[in-house]
mmCIF file of C-alpha atoms in Angstrom:
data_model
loop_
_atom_site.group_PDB
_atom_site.id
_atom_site.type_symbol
_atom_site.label_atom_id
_atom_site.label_comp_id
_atom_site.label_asym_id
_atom_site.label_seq_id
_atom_site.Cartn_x
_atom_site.Cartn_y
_atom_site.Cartn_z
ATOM 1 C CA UNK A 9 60.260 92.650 -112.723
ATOM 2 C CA UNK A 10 59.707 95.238 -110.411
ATOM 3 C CA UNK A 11 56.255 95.461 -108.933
ATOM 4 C CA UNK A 12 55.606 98.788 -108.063
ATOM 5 C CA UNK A 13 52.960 99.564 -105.459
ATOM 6 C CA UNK A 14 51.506 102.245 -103.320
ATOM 7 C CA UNK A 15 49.790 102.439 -100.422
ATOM 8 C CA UNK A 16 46.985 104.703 -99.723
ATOM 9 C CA UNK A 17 45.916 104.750 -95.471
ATOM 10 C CA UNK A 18 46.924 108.363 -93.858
ATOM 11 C CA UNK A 19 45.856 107.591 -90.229
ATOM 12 C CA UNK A 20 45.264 107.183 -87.619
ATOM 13 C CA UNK A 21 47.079 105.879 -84.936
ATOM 14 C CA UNK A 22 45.791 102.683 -84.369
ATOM 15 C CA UNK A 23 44.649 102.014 -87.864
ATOM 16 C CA UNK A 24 48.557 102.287 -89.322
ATOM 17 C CA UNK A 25 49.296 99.592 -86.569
ATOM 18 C CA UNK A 26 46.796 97.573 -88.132
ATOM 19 C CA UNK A 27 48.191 97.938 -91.509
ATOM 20 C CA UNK A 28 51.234 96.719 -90.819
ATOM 21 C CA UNK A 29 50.506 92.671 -90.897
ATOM 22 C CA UNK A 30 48.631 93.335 -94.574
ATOM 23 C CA UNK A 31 52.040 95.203 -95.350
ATOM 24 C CA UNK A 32 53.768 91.792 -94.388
ATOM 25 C CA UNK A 33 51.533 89.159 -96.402
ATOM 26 C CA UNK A 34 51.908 91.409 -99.310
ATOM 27 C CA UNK A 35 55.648 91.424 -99.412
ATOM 28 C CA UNK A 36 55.474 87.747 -98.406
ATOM 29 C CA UNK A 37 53.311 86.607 -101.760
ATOM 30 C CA UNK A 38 54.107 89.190 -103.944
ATOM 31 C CA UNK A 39 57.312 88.611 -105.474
ATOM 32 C CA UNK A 40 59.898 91.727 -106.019
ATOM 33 C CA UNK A 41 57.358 94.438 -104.330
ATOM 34 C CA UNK A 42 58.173 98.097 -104.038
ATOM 35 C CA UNK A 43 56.062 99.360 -101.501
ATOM 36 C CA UNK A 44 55.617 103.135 -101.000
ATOM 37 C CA UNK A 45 52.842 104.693 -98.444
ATOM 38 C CA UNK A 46 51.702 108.049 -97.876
ATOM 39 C CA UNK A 47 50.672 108.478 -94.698
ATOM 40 C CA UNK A 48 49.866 111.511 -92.377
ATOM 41 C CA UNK A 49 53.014 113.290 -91.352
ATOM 42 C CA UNK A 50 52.706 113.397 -87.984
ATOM 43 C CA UNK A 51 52.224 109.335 -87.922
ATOM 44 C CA UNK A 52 55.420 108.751 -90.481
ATOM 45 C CA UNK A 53 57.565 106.617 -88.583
ATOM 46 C CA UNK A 54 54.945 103.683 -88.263
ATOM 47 C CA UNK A 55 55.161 102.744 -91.962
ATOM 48 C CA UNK A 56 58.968 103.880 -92.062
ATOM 49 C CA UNK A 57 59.428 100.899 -89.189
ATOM 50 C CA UNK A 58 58.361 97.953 -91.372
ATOM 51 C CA UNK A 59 60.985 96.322 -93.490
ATOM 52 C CA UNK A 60 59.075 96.110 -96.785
ATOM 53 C CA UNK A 61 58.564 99.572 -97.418
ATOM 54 C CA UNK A 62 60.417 101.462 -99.564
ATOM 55 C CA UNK A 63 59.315 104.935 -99.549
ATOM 56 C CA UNK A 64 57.445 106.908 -97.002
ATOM 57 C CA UNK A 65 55.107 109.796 -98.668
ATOM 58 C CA UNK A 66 54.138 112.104 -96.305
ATOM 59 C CA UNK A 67 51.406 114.419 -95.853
ATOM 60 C CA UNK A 68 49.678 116.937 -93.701
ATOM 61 C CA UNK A 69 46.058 117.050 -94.616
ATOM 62 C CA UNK A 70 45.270 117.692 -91.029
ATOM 63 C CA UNK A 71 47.371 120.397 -90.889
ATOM 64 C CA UNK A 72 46.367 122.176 -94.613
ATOM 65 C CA UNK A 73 42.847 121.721 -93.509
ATOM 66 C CA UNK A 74 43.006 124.636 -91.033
ATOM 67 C CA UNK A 75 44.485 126.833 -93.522
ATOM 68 C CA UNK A 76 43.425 124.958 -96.567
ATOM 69 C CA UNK A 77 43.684 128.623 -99.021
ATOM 70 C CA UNK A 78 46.738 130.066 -97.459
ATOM 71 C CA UNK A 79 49.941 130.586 -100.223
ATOM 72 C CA UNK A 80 51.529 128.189 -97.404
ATOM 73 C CA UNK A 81 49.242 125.200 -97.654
ATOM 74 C CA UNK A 82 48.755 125.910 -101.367
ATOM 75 C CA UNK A 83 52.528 125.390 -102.293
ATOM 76 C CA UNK A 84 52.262 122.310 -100.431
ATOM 77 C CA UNK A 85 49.442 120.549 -102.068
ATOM 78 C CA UNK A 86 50.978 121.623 -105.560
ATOM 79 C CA UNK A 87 54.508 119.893 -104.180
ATOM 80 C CA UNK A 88 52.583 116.328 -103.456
ATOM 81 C CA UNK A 89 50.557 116.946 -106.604
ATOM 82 C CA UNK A 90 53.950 117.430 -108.492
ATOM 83 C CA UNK A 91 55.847 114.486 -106.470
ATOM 84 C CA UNK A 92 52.481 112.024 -107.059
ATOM 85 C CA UNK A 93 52.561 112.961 -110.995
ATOM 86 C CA UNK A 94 56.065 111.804 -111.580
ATOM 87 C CA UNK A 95 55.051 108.728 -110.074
ATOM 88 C CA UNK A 96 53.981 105.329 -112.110
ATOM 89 C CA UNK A 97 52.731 102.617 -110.128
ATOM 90 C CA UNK A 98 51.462 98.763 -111.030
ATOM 91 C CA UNK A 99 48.854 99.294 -108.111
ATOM 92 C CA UNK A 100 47.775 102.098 -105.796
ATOM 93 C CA UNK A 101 45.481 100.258 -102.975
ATOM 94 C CA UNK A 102 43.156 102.616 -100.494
ATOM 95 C CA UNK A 103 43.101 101.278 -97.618
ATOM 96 C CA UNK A 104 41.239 103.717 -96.001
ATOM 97 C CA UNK A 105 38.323 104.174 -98.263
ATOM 98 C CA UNK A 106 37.214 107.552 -97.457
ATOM 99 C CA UNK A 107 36.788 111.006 -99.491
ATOM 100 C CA UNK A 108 39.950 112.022 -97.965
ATOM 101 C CA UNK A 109 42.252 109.190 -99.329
ATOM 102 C CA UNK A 110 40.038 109.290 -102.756
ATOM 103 C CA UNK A 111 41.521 113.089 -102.787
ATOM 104 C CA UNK A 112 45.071 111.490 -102.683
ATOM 105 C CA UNK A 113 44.192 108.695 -105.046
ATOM 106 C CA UNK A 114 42.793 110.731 -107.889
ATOM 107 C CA UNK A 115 46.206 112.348 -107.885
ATOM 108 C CA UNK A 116 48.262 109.134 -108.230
ATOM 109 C CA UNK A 117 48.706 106.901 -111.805
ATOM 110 C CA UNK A 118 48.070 103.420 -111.694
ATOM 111 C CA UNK A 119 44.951 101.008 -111.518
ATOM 112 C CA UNK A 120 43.102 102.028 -108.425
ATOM 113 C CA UNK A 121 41.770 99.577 -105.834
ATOM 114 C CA UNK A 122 39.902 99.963 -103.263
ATOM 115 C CA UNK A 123 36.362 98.475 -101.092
ATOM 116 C CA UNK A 124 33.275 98.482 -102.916
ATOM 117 C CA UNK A 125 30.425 100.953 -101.925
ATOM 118 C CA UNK A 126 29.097 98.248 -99.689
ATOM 119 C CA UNK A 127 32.643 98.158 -97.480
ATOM 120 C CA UNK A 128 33.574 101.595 -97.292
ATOM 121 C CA UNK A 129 32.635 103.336 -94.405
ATOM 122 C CA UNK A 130 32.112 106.147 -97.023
ATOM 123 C CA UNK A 131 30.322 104.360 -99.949
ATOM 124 C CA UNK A 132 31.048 107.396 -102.227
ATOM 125 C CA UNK A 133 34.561 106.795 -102.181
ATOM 126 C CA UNK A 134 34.009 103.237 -104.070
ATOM 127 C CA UNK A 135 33.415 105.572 -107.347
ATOM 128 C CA UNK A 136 37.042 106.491 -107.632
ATOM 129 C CA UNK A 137 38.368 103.001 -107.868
ATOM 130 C CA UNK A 138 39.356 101.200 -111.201
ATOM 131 C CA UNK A 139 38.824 97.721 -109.214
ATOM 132 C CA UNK A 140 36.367 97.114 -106.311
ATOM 133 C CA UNK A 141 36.793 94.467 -103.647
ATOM 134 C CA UNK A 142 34.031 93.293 -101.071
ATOM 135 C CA UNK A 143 35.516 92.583 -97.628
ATOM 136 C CA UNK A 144 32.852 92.224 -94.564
ATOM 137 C CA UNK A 145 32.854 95.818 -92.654
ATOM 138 C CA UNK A 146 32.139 93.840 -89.074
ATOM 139 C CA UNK A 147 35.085 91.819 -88.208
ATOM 140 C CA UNK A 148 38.585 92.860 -86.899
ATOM 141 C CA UNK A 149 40.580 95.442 -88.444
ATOM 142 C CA UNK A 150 43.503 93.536 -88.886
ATOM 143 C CA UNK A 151 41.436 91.031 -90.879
ATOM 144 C CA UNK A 152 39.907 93.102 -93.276
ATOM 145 C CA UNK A 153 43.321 94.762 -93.961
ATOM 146 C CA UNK A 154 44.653 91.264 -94.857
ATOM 147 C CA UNK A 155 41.584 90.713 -96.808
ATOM 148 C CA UNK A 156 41.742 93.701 -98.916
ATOM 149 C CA UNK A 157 45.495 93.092 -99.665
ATOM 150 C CA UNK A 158 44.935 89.474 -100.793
ATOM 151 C CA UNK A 159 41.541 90.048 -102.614
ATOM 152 C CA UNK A 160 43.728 93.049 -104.772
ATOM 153 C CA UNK A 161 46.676 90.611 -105.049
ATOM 154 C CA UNK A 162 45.301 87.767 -105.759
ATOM 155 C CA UNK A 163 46.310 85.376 -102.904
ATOM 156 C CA UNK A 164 45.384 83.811 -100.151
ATOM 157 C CA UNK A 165 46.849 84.719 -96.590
ATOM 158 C CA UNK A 166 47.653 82.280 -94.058
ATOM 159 C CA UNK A 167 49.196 82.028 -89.998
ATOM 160 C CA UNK A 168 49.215 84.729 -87.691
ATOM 161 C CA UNK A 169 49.420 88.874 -88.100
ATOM 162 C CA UNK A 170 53.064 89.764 -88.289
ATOM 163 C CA UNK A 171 53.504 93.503 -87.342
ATOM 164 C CA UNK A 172 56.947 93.788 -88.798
ATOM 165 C CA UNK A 173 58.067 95.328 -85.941
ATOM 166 C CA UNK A 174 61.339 93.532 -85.570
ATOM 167 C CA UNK A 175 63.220 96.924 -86.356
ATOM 168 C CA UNK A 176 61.845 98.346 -82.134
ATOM 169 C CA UNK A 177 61.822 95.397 -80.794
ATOM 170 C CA UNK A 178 65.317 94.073 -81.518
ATOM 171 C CA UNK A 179 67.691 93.964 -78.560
ATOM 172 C CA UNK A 180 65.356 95.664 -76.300
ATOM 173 C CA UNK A 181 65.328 94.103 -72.619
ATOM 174 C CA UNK A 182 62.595 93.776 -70.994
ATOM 175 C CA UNK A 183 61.987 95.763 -67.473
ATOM 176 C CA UNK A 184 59.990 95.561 -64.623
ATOM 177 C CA UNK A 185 57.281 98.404 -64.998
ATOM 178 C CA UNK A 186 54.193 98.996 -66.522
ATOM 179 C CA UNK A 187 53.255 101.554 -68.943
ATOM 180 C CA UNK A 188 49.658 103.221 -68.182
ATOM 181 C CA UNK A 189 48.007 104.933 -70.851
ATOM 182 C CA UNK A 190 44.959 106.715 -68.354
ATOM 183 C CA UNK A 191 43.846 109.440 -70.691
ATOM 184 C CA UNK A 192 41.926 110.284 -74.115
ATOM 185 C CA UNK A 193 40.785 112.562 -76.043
ATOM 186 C CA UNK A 194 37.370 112.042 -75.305
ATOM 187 C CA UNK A 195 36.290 112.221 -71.601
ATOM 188 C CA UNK A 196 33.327 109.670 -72.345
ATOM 189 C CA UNK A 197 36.324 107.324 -72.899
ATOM 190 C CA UNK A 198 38.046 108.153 -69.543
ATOM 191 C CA UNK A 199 37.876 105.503 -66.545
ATOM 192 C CA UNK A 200 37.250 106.005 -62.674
ATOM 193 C CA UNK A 201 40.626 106.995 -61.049
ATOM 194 C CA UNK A 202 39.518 104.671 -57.962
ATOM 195 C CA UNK A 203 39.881 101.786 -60.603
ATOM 196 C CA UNK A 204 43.032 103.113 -61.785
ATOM 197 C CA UNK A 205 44.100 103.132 -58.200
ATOM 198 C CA UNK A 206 43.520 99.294 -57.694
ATOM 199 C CA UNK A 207 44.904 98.228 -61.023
ATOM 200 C CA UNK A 208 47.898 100.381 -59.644
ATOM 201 C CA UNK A 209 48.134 98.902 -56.507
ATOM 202 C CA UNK A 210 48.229 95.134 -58.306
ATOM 203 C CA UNK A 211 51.242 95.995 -60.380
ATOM 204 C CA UNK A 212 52.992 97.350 -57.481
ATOM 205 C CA UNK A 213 52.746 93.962 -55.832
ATOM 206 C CA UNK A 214 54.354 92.409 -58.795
ATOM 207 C CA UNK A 215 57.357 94.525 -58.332
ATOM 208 C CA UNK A 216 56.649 96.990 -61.501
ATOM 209 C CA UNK A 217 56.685 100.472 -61.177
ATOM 210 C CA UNK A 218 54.425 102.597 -63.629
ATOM 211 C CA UNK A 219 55.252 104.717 -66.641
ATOM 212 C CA UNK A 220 52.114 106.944 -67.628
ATOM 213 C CA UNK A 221 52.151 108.466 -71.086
ATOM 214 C CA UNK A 222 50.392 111.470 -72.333
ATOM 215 C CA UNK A 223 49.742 113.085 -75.204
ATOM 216 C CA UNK A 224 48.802 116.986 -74.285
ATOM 217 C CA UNK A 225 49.073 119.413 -71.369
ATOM 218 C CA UNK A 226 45.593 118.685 -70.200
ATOM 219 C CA UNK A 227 46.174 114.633 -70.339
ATOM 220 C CA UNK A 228 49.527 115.235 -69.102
ATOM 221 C CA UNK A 229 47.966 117.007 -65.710
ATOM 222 C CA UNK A 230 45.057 113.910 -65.664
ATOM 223 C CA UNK A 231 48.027 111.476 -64.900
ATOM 224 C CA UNK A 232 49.599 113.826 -62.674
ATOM 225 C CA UNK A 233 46.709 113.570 -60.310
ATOM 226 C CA UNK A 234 46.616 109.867 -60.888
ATOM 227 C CA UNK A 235 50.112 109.288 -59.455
ATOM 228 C CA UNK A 236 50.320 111.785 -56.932
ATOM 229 C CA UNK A 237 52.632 111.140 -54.280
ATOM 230 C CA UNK A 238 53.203 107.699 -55.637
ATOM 231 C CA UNK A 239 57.040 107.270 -55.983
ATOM 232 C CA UNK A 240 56.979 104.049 -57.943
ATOM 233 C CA UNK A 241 55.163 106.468 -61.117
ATOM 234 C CA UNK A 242 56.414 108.828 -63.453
ATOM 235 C CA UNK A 243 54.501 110.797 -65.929
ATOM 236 C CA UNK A 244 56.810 110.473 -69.228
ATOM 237 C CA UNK A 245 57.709 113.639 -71.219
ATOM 238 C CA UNK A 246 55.679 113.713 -74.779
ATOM 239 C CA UNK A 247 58.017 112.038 -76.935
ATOM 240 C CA UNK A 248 58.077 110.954 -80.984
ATOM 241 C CA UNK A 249 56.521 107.681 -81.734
ATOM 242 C CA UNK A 250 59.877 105.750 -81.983
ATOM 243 C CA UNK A 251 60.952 106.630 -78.461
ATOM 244 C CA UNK A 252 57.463 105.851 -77.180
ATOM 245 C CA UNK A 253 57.939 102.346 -79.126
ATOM 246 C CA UNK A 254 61.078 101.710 -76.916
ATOM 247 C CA UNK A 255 59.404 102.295 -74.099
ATOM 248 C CA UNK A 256 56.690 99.519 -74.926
ATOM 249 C CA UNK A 257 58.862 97.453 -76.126
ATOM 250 C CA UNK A 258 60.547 96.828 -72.879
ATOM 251 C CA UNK A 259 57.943 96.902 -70.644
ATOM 252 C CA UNK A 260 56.547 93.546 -68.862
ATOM 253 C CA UNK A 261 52.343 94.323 -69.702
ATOM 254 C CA UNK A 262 50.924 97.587 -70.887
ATOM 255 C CA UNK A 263 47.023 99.065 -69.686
ATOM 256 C CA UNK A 264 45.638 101.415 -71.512
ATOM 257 C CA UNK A 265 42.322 103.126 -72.499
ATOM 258 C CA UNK A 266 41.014 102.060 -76.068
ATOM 259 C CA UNK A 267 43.481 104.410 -77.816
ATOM 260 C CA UNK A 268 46.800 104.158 -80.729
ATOM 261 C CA UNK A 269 49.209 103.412 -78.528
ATOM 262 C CA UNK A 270 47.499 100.507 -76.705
ATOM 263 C CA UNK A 271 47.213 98.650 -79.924
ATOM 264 C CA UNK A 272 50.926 99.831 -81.042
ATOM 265 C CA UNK A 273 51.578 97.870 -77.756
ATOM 266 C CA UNK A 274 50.075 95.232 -78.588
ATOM 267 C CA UNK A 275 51.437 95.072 -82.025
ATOM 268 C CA UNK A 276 55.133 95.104 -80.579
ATOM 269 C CA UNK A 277 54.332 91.939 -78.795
ATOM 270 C CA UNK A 278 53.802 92.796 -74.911
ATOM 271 C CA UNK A 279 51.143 91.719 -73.085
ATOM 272 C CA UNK A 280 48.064 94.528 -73.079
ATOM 273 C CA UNK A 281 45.179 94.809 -71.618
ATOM 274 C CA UNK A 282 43.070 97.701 -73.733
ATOM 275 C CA UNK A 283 39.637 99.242 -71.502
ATOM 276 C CA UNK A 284 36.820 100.082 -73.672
ATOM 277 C CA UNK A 285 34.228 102.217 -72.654
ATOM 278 C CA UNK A 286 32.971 104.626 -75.877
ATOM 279 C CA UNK A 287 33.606 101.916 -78.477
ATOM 280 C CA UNK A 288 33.476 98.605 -79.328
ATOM 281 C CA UNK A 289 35.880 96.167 -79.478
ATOM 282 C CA UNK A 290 34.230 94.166 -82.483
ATOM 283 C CA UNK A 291 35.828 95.902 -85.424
ATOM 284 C CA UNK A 292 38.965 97.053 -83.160
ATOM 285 C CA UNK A 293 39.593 94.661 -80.753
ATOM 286 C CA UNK A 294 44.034 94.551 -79.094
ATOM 287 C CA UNK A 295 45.742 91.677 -81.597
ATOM 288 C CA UNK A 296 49.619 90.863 -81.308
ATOM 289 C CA UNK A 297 51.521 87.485 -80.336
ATOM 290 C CA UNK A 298 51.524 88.018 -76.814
ATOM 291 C CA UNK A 299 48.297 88.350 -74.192
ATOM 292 C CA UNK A 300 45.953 90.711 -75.429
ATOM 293 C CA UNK A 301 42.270 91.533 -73.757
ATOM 294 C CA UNK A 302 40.072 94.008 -74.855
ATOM 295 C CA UNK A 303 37.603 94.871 -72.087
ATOM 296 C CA UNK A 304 34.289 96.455 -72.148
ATOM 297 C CA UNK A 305 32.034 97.993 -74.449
ATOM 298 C CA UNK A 306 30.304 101.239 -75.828
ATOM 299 C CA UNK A 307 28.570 102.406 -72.408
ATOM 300 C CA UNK A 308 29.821 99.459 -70.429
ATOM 301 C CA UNK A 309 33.254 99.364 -69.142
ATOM 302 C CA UNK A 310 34.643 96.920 -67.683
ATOM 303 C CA UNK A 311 35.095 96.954 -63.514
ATOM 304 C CA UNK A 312 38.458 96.992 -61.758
ATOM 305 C CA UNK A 313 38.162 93.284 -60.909
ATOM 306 C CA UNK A 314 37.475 92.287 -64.792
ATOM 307 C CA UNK A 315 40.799 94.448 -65.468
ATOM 308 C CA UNK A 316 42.666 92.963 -62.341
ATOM 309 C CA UNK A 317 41.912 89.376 -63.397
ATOM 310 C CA UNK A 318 43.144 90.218 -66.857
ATOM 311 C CA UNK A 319 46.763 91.445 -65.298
ATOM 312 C CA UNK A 320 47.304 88.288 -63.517
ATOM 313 C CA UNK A 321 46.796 86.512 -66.724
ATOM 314 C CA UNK A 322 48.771 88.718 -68.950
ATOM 315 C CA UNK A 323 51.356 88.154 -66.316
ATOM 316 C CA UNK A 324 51.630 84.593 -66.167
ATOM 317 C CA UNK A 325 51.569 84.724 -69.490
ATOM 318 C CA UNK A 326 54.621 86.622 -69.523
ATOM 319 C CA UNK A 327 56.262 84.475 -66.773
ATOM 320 C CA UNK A 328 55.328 81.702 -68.845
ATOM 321 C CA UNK A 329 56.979 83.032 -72.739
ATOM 322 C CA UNK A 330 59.970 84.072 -70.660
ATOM 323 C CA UNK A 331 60.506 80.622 -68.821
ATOM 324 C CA UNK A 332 59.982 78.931 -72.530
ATOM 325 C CA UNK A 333 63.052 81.221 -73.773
ATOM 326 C CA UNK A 334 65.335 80.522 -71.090
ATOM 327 C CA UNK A 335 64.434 76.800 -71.556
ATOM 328 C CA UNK A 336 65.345 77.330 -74.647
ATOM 329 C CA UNK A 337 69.308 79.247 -73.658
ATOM 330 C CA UNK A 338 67.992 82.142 -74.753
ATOM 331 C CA UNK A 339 69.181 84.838 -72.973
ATOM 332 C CA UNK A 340 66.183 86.690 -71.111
ATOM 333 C CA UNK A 341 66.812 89.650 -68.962
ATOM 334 C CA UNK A 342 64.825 92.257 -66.713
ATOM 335 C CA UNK A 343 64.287 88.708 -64.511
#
């Protein structure tokens, strides 16, 4: 029979990336799952890229918020309320364990689960749940995801995080540049441009050019002035998270600022080197099966030879996977 289950983390970036390996032990131990999610709408496609689920619910709390009493935002929160209530699930698992998601939850039928008040970074949210589950708050987000998944299903996980990210990844050839992510939306999280510069430099003498993204005008005209006059860079156009993916997934190592997309890269399986400088790596430190290193710490970042020594290894790393799959007559390309 059918189990029926749904799936309760709306954002944000980085946290739906480390969903995705709890989303893979559960449809890996629990037999015949239908998975639905509701998720932020601006951050559908993540959950929509993993095999196992079934339905994507979307919604725009961030949005409504601004206009929460407008006829608009109104009619939209009685449409979820409407499309939630015809609904009937086995198990509806927070994830996220905040007031926000409890909002969504109470609106949902099916036994509740979710961290106790001694998880949740909101304890008040533990309240709302039928079934509480203790996971320990300081260790790696990917980790506690898997925990909370096998404590509410009743098995034990094993081997590595798998991202389920077979559906970008597939095909795509790998090339030689490097995609930059040099810009936040935080200043306190920015990093020197003279740094930038030498890590810049470094990739040039490994034959990659550079691909910065952005996500706004203002971080669009930061990376601008990081790359200017430097013909081997391009600033890429904002683009929707798929395309973004693509780009990732063919690049030869990824360095980024502490940020969504850094992990995402990391989740697709390229070698990324994340620079922390506002937040700690502890609870959200870069995980995926290639060369990861998270750098720094709140008020400490890391210095432009920590981050250079990290390329070189993330590179012969590279080198190294790609010389196994040709060993192996696998066809490789980009070499």
């Amino acid at each position: 029979m059918t189990k029926k289950i749904l799936i309760v983390r709306t954002s944000s970036l980085g946290d739906l990336v480390h969903m995705l390996p709890a989303i893979s032990d559960i449809a890996r131990h629990v037999a015949d799952a239908q998975i639905d999610w509701i998720v932020e709408e601006s951050f559908a496609e993540i959950p929509a890229w993993h095999p196992a689920i079934h339905e994507v619910i979307p919604v725009a709390h961030r949005r409504w918020r601004k206009h929460w009493w407008s006829g608009e935002t109104r009619s939209a929160r009685n449409a979820l309320r409407k499309n939630l209530d015809g609904r009937r699930y086995d198990i509806v698992l927070d994830m996220q364990a905040l007031m926000k998601s409890v909002w969504l939850v109470r609106q949902t039928h099916g036994v509740r689960h979710g961290l106790d008040r001694k998880s949740a970074r909101e304890p008040l949210a533990s309240f709302f749940y039928d079934v509480k589950h203790t996971v320990n708050f300081w260790q790696p987000a990917v980790t506690r995801q898997r925990e909370l998944a096998a404590a509410a299903f009743n098995y034990v996980y094993d081997g590595e995080p798998d991202f389920g990210l077979d559906a970008i990844t597939a095909g795509v050839e790998i090339q030689p540049y490097a995609v930059i992510m040099p810009s936040a939306s935080r200043d306190d999280k920015l990093w020197p441009a003279a740094d930038w510069q030498k890590v810049f430099g470094r990739l040039h003498e490994h034959g990659l050019n550079l691909k910065l993204l952005s996500g706004s005008p203002s971080e669009t005209e930061r990376a601008m002035e990081l790359v200017a006059g430097n013909s081997r860079a391009e600033v890429l156009p904002r683009m929707g998270l798929t395309d973004v993916a693509k780009v990732l997934a063919g690049a030869r190592i990824m360095v980024g600022l502490d940020s969504g997309l850094t992990h995402l890269s990391a989740g697709l399986g390229r070698p990324t080197i994340g620079i922390y400088k506002a937040s700690t790596p502890v609870r959200t430190p870069l995980e995926g099966p290639a060369y990861t290193a998270s750098l720094g710490e709140r008020g400490n970042a890391p210095s432009a030879e920590t981050v250079l020594s990290a390329v070189e290894q993330a590179l012969a790393f590279d080198d190294s996977s790609r010389a196994d799959l040709l060993g192996s007559d696998t066809p490789v390309s980009g070499q």
